[in-house]
Amino acid sequence: MKRLAFYILLSVCCLPALFSQTLAEAKDLYLKGEYAQALPVFEAEYTAKPTDANLNQWYGVCLYETGSDLTKAEECLLVASKKNVQDSFFYLGQIYTQEFRFEEAKEAFDKYETLLSKNPRRKKEDLEKYEANSARLEDKKKQLSRLNRVVSNTEDVQIIDSLVVSKAEFLSAYKQSHSTGRLDYFEKVFKASKPVKSTVYFNEKETKIYYGQPGKDGVYALYSMEKLLDDFGNERKLSDNNFGLTGDVNYPFMMADGVTIYFAAKDYDSLGGYDLFVSRYNLNNDTYLTPERLNMPFNSIYNDYLMVVDEEKGVGWFASDRYQPEGKVCIYTFIPNKTVKILESDDERYLANRARITSLKDSWVAGQNYSSLIASARKAPKEVVKVVKDFEFVINDDYTYYKLADFKDKAARDIYYKVVQKKADERDLTKKLNESRTAYSIASADKRRNMTTEILNLEKQIEQLQAEIPILEVQARNQEIEKLK
């Protein structure tokens, strides 16, 4: 009995030491930035002592850094701020910035700066800490200032629907018309030795594809390929300098005009991770114009990507992981504006809410019924039986072939394969000839003399191909007709 009493007494005496040791470890994790590991301990301590300013500070910061509960984080940090806990103002400023409460964010950052200026800076380590804190504050103030400007340029766009889906299957929410082309996942179209987080856009006739993929440096860039006989080829990088952007460029969508391209990119001054951009192809010099970043609400301080505009349905879609848990993404449906229309309002709160998309109905026009448009946007187009047409070759009044597999006679197929190759050569040489003629027209006299021979050779090669192709076509046709008899 005495031994039992001894153990009970020992346990009671040791319990506070063990508990305080756990709290000490949590503080250490907190200082190392390992907030997820520290969170459970601070949560337990906070539950026991809900008015303790330091515990409110630690718990609130962990909630913010882990994205667990911003409302609770603000509540805790406000308690800490009443006791002038310095970092509480820094984190309150960040919360207010994310919620576009700009005046409150400025006040919080100003208070943090005031408290920071009172810190001792005599020792080297104190000075270094002060400079580091000042630098991070300056970054947050710049972000605040920029967001304030961007919100004032929010586009007045009607967002009529939204759907939260798994990131792994987010294309399932895009129900675009056949005339808009189609989308697929990179890893379903191409074989890759490592995971590639990208999509592939096929134009309506599926004669050209656009996609993003990482280079040797790991940075994503946009590429295109053209349909050849049985596969896609002639890979081409769309922009040698990645559209002048510093990070990944990904998730392309080309409009039916073949000129306007939407994509997502990570740039040094991105609002969030991926921002949405639009650029246009310059036919005169075979390059793309400097891209324009889209306004809010298309962009946010989170990842926004894969903008698709369906002109036939009169709607568009874009993906965003704003306010979504890990692994989820929201696909917003909107009505595209013919021209950019900036939202005008003196109500800063209203502007902020429209920029953040806190309510879809805030963007709706009074008296407008969107039900039929929403139903159309959600409806998948009917499956169309596709006839693969690699070429069109008339055999006789009864037969027209569209692919090599249509040939019944092997010899005829082999002959026509040469036709296909020679036509491809003719296209390439014609393109090169046109480029040479353009260059010739603006070249100096000395350079023209050197270019003349090249142009004449190109013309001769094209003439030869144009003479050979009809002969081969006749041979292939006659050979196939014999087989069909």
Short mmCIF file of C-alpha atoms in Angstrom, two decimals, residues 135-408:
data_model
loop_
_atom_site.label_atom_id
_atom_site.label_comp_id
_atom_site.label_asym_id
_atom_site.label_seq_id
_atom_site.Cartn_x
_atom_site.Cartn_y
_atom_site.Cartn_z
CA ALA A 135 12.44 43.01 -44.55
CA ARG A 136 9.53 40.58 -44.18
CA LEU A 137 7.28 43.45 -43.10
CA GLU A 138 8.26 45.45 -46.18
CA ASP A 139 7.37 42.47 -48.40
CA LYS A 140 3.92 42.17 -46.81
CA LYS A 141 3.28 45.91 -47.10
CA LYS A 142 4.17 45.79 -50.80
CA GLN A 143 1.77 42.89 -51.28
CA LEU A 144 -0.93 44.83 -49.44
CA SER A 145 -0.39 47.91 -51.61
CA ARG A 146 -0.46 45.89 -54.81
CA LEU A 147 -3.59 43.96 -53.85
CA ASN A 148 -5.32 47.22 -53.03
CA ARG A 149 -4.56 48.49 -56.54
CA VAL A 150 -5.56 45.23 -58.22
CA VAL A 151 -8.90 45.04 -56.42
CA SER A 152 -9.75 48.51 -57.71
CA ASN A 153 -9.44 47.04 -61.24
CA THR A 154 -11.76 44.08 -60.64
CA GLU A 155 -13.62 43.05 -63.79
CA ASP A 156 -17.40 43.19 -63.78
CA VAL A 157 -18.03 39.62 -64.91
CA GLN A 158 -21.06 37.43 -64.23
CA ILE A 159 -19.99 34.21 -62.49
CA ILE A 160 -23.00 31.94 -62.71
CA ASP A 161 -21.90 28.59 -61.30
CA SER A 162 -19.15 26.75 -59.43
CA LEU A 163 -18.26 23.14 -58.81
CA VAL A 164 -15.70 21.70 -56.38
CA VAL A 165 -13.93 18.61 -57.72
CA SER A 166 -10.80 16.58 -57.11
CA LYS A 167 -7.67 18.17 -58.56
CA ALA A 168 -6.81 14.81 -60.10
CA GLU A 169 -10.05 14.84 -62.13
CA PHE A 170 -10.71 18.55 -62.58
CA LEU A 171 -11.20 18.31 -66.35
CA SER A 172 -14.48 16.50 -65.70
CA ALA A 173 -16.04 19.90 -64.94
CA TYR A 174 -15.20 21.33 -68.38
CA LYS A 175 -18.14 20.49 -70.66
CA GLN A 176 -17.09 22.51 -73.69
CA SER A 177 -18.63 22.18 -77.16
CA HIS A 178 -16.90 20.18 -79.88
CA SER A 179 -16.23 23.45 -81.71
CA THR A 180 -14.12 24.54 -78.73
CA GLY A 181 -11.78 21.56 -79.07
CA ARG A 182 -11.06 19.16 -76.25
CA LEU A 183 -8.80 18.77 -73.23
CA ASP A 184 -6.93 15.82 -71.78
CA TYR A 185 -4.29 15.13 -69.15
CA PHE A 186 -0.67 15.21 -70.29
CA GLU A 187 0.05 11.76 -68.86
CA LYS A 188 -2.82 10.24 -70.87
CA VAL A 189 -1.56 11.70 -74.14
CA PHE A 190 2.19 11.26 -73.68
CA LYS A 191 4.40 8.72 -72.00
CA ALA A 192 6.48 10.45 -69.33
CA SER A 193 9.28 9.08 -67.16
CA LYS A 194 8.12 11.26 -64.27
CA PRO A 195 4.83 12.94 -63.29
CA VAL A 196 3.93 15.96 -65.43
CA LYS A 197 1.19 18.19 -64.03
CA SER A 198 -0.22 19.66 -67.21
CA THR A 199 -3.04 19.41 -69.74
CA VAL A 200 -3.15 19.04 -73.51
CA TYR A 201 -5.49 21.12 -75.66
CA PHE A 202 -6.64 19.69 -79.04
CA ASN A 203 -8.13 22.08 -81.59
CA GLU A 204 -11.53 21.27 -83.10
CA LYS A 205 -10.17 19.21 -86.01
CA GLU A 206 -7.47 17.69 -83.77
CA THR A 207 -4.81 18.73 -86.25
CA LYS A 208 -2.83 20.62 -83.63
CA ILE A 209 -2.20 20.32 -79.90
CA TYR A 210 -0.88 22.71 -77.26
CA TYR A 211 0.55 21.65 -73.91
CA GLY A 212 2.93 22.53 -71.11
CA GLN A 213 5.90 20.42 -70.09
CA PRO A 214 9.04 20.93 -67.98
CA GLY A 215 12.41 21.55 -69.58
CA LYS A 216 15.78 20.31 -68.34
CA ASP A 217 15.71 23.03 -65.68
CA GLY A 218 12.33 21.80 -64.43
CA VAL A 219 10.54 24.98 -65.54
CA TYR A 220 7.34 24.43 -67.53
CA ALA A 221 6.99 25.99 -70.99
CA LEU A 222 4.33 25.82 -73.71
CA TYR A 223 4.72 23.70 -76.84
CA SER A 224 2.68 22.76 -79.90
CA MET A 225 2.66 19.80 -82.26
CA GLU A 226 0.96 19.13 -85.60
CA LYS A 227 -0.89 16.04 -86.74
CA LEU A 228 1.16 13.89 -89.09
CA LEU A 229 0.01 10.57 -90.54
CA ASP A 230 -0.49 8.44 -87.46
CA ASP A 231 0.69 10.69 -84.66
CA PHE A 232 1.65 14.23 -83.69
CA GLY A 233 5.07 15.67 -84.47
CA ASN A 234 7.08 18.79 -85.33
CA GLU A 235 7.22 19.87 -81.69
CA ARG A 236 7.74 23.59 -81.33
CA LYS A 237 8.23 25.80 -78.30
CA LEU A 238 5.73 28.66 -78.47
CA SER A 239 8.02 31.29 -76.96
CA ASP A 240 11.81 31.18 -76.77
CA ASN A 241 11.81 33.37 -73.64
CA ASN A 242 8.71 31.79 -72.05
CA PHE A 243 6.63 34.90 -72.84
CA GLY A 244 9.04 37.01 -70.77
CA LEU A 245 7.85 35.34 -67.55
CA THR A 246 10.18 33.99 -64.88
CA GLY A 247 8.45 30.79 -63.75
CA ASP A 248 6.31 27.93 -65.00
CA VAL A 249 4.04 28.56 -67.99
CA ASN A 250 1.34 25.91 -68.25
CA TYR A 251 -2.32 24.94 -68.93
CA PRO A 252 -2.82 26.42 -72.44
CA PHE A 253 -6.09 26.97 -74.27
CA MET A 254 -6.21 28.32 -77.82
CA MET A 255 -9.31 30.12 -79.06
CA ALA A 256 -10.93 29.01 -82.32
CA ASP A 257 -9.29 31.96 -84.10
CA GLY A 258 -5.92 30.24 -83.68
CA VAL A 259 -4.49 33.55 -82.46
CA THR A 260 -5.70 34.14 -78.89
CA ILE A 261 -4.16 31.88 -76.26
CA TYR A 262 -4.92 31.71 -72.54
CA PHE A 263 -2.50 30.11 -70.11
CA ALA A 264 -1.41 30.10 -66.47
CA ALA A 265 2.01 31.17 -65.26
CA LYS A 266 4.07 31.67 -62.14
CA ASP A 267 5.93 34.96 -62.36
CA TYR A 268 8.09 36.82 -59.85
CA ASP A 269 5.21 39.23 -59.20
CA SER A 270 2.37 36.69 -59.31
CA LEU A 271 -0.58 37.42 -57.06
CA GLY A 272 -0.60 33.82 -55.90
CA GLY A 273 0.96 30.71 -57.39
CA TYR A 274 -0.42 30.41 -60.92
CA ASP A 275 -1.97 33.53 -62.46
CA LEU A 276 -4.05 33.59 -65.65
CA PHE A 277 -2.68 35.38 -68.73
CA VAL A 278 -3.77 36.01 -72.31
CA SER A 279 -1.55 36.57 -75.34
CA ARG A 280 -2.02 36.80 -79.11
CA TYR A 281 -0.05 35.36 -81.98
CA ASN A 282 1.65 37.91 -84.22
CA LEU A 283 1.38 36.59 -87.78
CA ASN A 284 3.89 39.13 -89.07
CA ASN A 285 6.88 37.87 -87.12
CA ASP A 286 5.75 34.41 -85.95
CA THR A 287 5.89 35.33 -82.25
CA TYR A 288 3.46 35.99 -79.41
CA LEU A 289 2.73 39.44 -78.03
CA THR A 290 3.60 40.36 -74.46
CA PRO A 291 1.01 38.55 -72.31
CA GLU A 292 -1.54 40.42 -70.22
CA ARG A 293 -2.39 39.29 -66.71
CA LEU A 294 -6.15 38.93 -66.26
CA ASN A 295 -7.93 41.03 -63.65
CA MET A 296 -9.61 39.82 -60.51
CA PRO A 297 -11.80 37.86 -59.97
CA PHE A 298 -10.11 35.56 -62.50
CA ASN A 299 -6.88 35.87 -60.54
CA SER A 300 -6.41 35.67 -56.79
CA ILE A 301 -3.71 35.15 -54.15
CA TYR A 302 -4.12 31.41 -54.75
CA ASN A 303 -3.60 29.22 -57.85
CA ASP A 304 -5.78 30.10 -60.84
CA TYR A 305 -5.42 28.18 -64.09
CA LEU A 306 -6.92 26.65 -67.27
CA MET A 307 -9.16 29.36 -68.68
CA VAL A 308 -11.48 27.99 -71.40
CA VAL A 309 -13.94 30.10 -73.41
CA ASP A 310 -16.76 28.32 -75.26
CA GLU A 311 -18.11 30.72 -77.88
CA GLU A 312 -20.83 28.29 -78.96
CA LYS A 313 -22.30 27.94 -75.45
CA GLY A 314 -21.54 31.53 -74.49
CA VAL A 315 -19.74 30.59 -71.27
CA GLY A 316 -16.25 30.08 -69.94
CA TRP A 317 -14.57 28.16 -67.14
CA PHE A 318 -11.47 28.58 -65.00
CA ALA A 319 -10.00 26.59 -62.13
CA SER A 320 -8.97 27.99 -58.74
CA ASP A 321 -7.91 26.41 -55.46
CA ARG A 322 -8.91 29.53 -53.48
CA TYR A 323 -10.52 28.58 -50.15
CA GLN A 324 -10.28 24.86 -51.01
CA PRO A 325 -8.82 22.03 -48.89
CA GLU A 326 -5.78 20.11 -50.10
CA GLY A 327 -6.55 18.03 -53.18
CA LYS A 328 -9.64 20.02 -54.19
CA VAL A 329 -10.20 22.74 -56.79
CA CYS A 330 -13.20 24.89 -57.71
CA ILE A 331 -14.23 25.29 -61.35
CA TYR A 332 -16.06 28.59 -61.87
CA THR A 333 -18.43 29.14 -64.81
CA PHE A 334 -18.75 32.70 -66.13
CA ILE A 335 -20.22 34.69 -69.01
CA PRO A 336 -17.34 36.15 -71.07
CA ASN A 337 -17.42 39.90 -71.69
CA LYS A 338 -16.91 41.04 -75.28
CA THR A 339 -14.70 43.79 -73.91
CA VAL A 340 -13.16 44.18 -70.47
CA LYS A 341 -15.54 46.04 -68.17
CA ILE A 342 -14.13 47.30 -64.87
CA LEU A 343 -16.42 47.18 -61.84
CA GLU A 344 -17.28 50.64 -60.53
CA SER A 345 -18.29 51.10 -56.89
CA ASP A 346 -17.45 53.37 -53.97
CA ASP A 347 -18.14 50.49 -51.58
CA GLU A 348 -14.70 49.00 -50.83
CA ARG A 349 -16.22 46.00 -49.07
CA TYR A 350 -18.39 45.23 -52.10
CA LEU A 351 -15.39 45.53 -54.43
CA ALA A 352 -13.38 43.21 -52.20
CA ASN A 353 -16.15 40.62 -52.09
CA ARG A 354 -16.54 40.67 -55.87
CA ALA A 355 -12.79 40.29 -56.30
CA ARG A 356 -12.70 37.32 -53.90
CA ILE A 357 -15.94 35.75 -55.26
CA THR A 358 -17.48 35.50 -51.81
CA SER A 359 -20.92 35.19 -53.43
CA LEU A 360 -21.79 34.24 -57.01
CA LYS A 361 -25.11 36.08 -56.87
CA ASP A 362 -23.35 39.38 -56.14
CA SER A 363 -22.21 39.31 -59.78
CA TRP A 364 -25.62 38.52 -61.26
CA VAL A 365 -27.69 41.08 -63.15
CA ALA A 366 -31.00 41.84 -61.43
CA GLY A 367 -33.92 40.06 -63.07
CA GLN A 368 -31.68 37.85 -65.19
CA ASN A 369 -32.47 34.10 -65.23
CA TYR A 370 -29.32 32.01 -65.64
CA SER A 371 -30.88 28.55 -65.23
CA SER A 372 -30.82 27.56 -68.91
CA LEU A 373 -27.26 28.83 -69.36
CA ILE A 374 -26.11 26.95 -66.25
CA ALA A 375 -27.79 23.78 -67.53
CA SER A 376 -26.09 24.18 -70.91
CA ALA A 377 -22.70 24.74 -69.28
CA ARG A 378 -23.11 21.59 -67.18
CA LYS A 379 -24.26 19.43 -70.09
CA ALA A 380 -21.64 17.37 -71.88
CA PRO A 381 -21.83 17.59 -75.69
CA LYS A 382 -23.10 14.57 -77.58
CA GLU A 383 -20.43 12.14 -78.66
CA VAL A 384 -19.61 12.52 -82.33
CA VAL A 385 -18.32 9.60 -84.35
CA LYS A 386 -15.08 10.91 -85.75
CA VAL A 387 -13.86 10.00 -89.20
CA VAL A 388 -10.09 10.11 -89.19
CA LYS A 389 -8.95 12.07 -92.22
CA ASP A 390 -5.21 12.15 -92.70
CA PHE A 391 -5.77 13.05 -96.35
CA GLU A 392 -8.48 12.85 -99.05
CA PHE A 393 -7.73 10.67 -102.08
CA VAL A 394 -10.44 9.84 -104.63
CA ILE A 395 -10.11 6.31 -106.05
CA ASN A 396 -13.25 6.29 -108.20
CA ASP A 397 -16.91 7.29 -108.00
CA ASP A 398 -17.50 4.78 -105.21
CA TYR A 399 -14.40 5.06 -103.05
CA THR A 400 -12.59 7.94 -101.35
CA TYR A 401 -9.75 7.14 -98.93
CA TYR A 402 -8.81 9.20 -95.87
CA LYS A 403 -6.01 7.15 -94.31
CA LEU A 404 -3.40 4.63 -95.41
CA ALA A 405 -5.26 1.80 -93.71
CA ASP A 406 -8.10 2.26 -96.24
CA PHE A 407 -5.96 0.82 -99.04
CA LYS A 408 -6.66 -2.82 -99.86
#
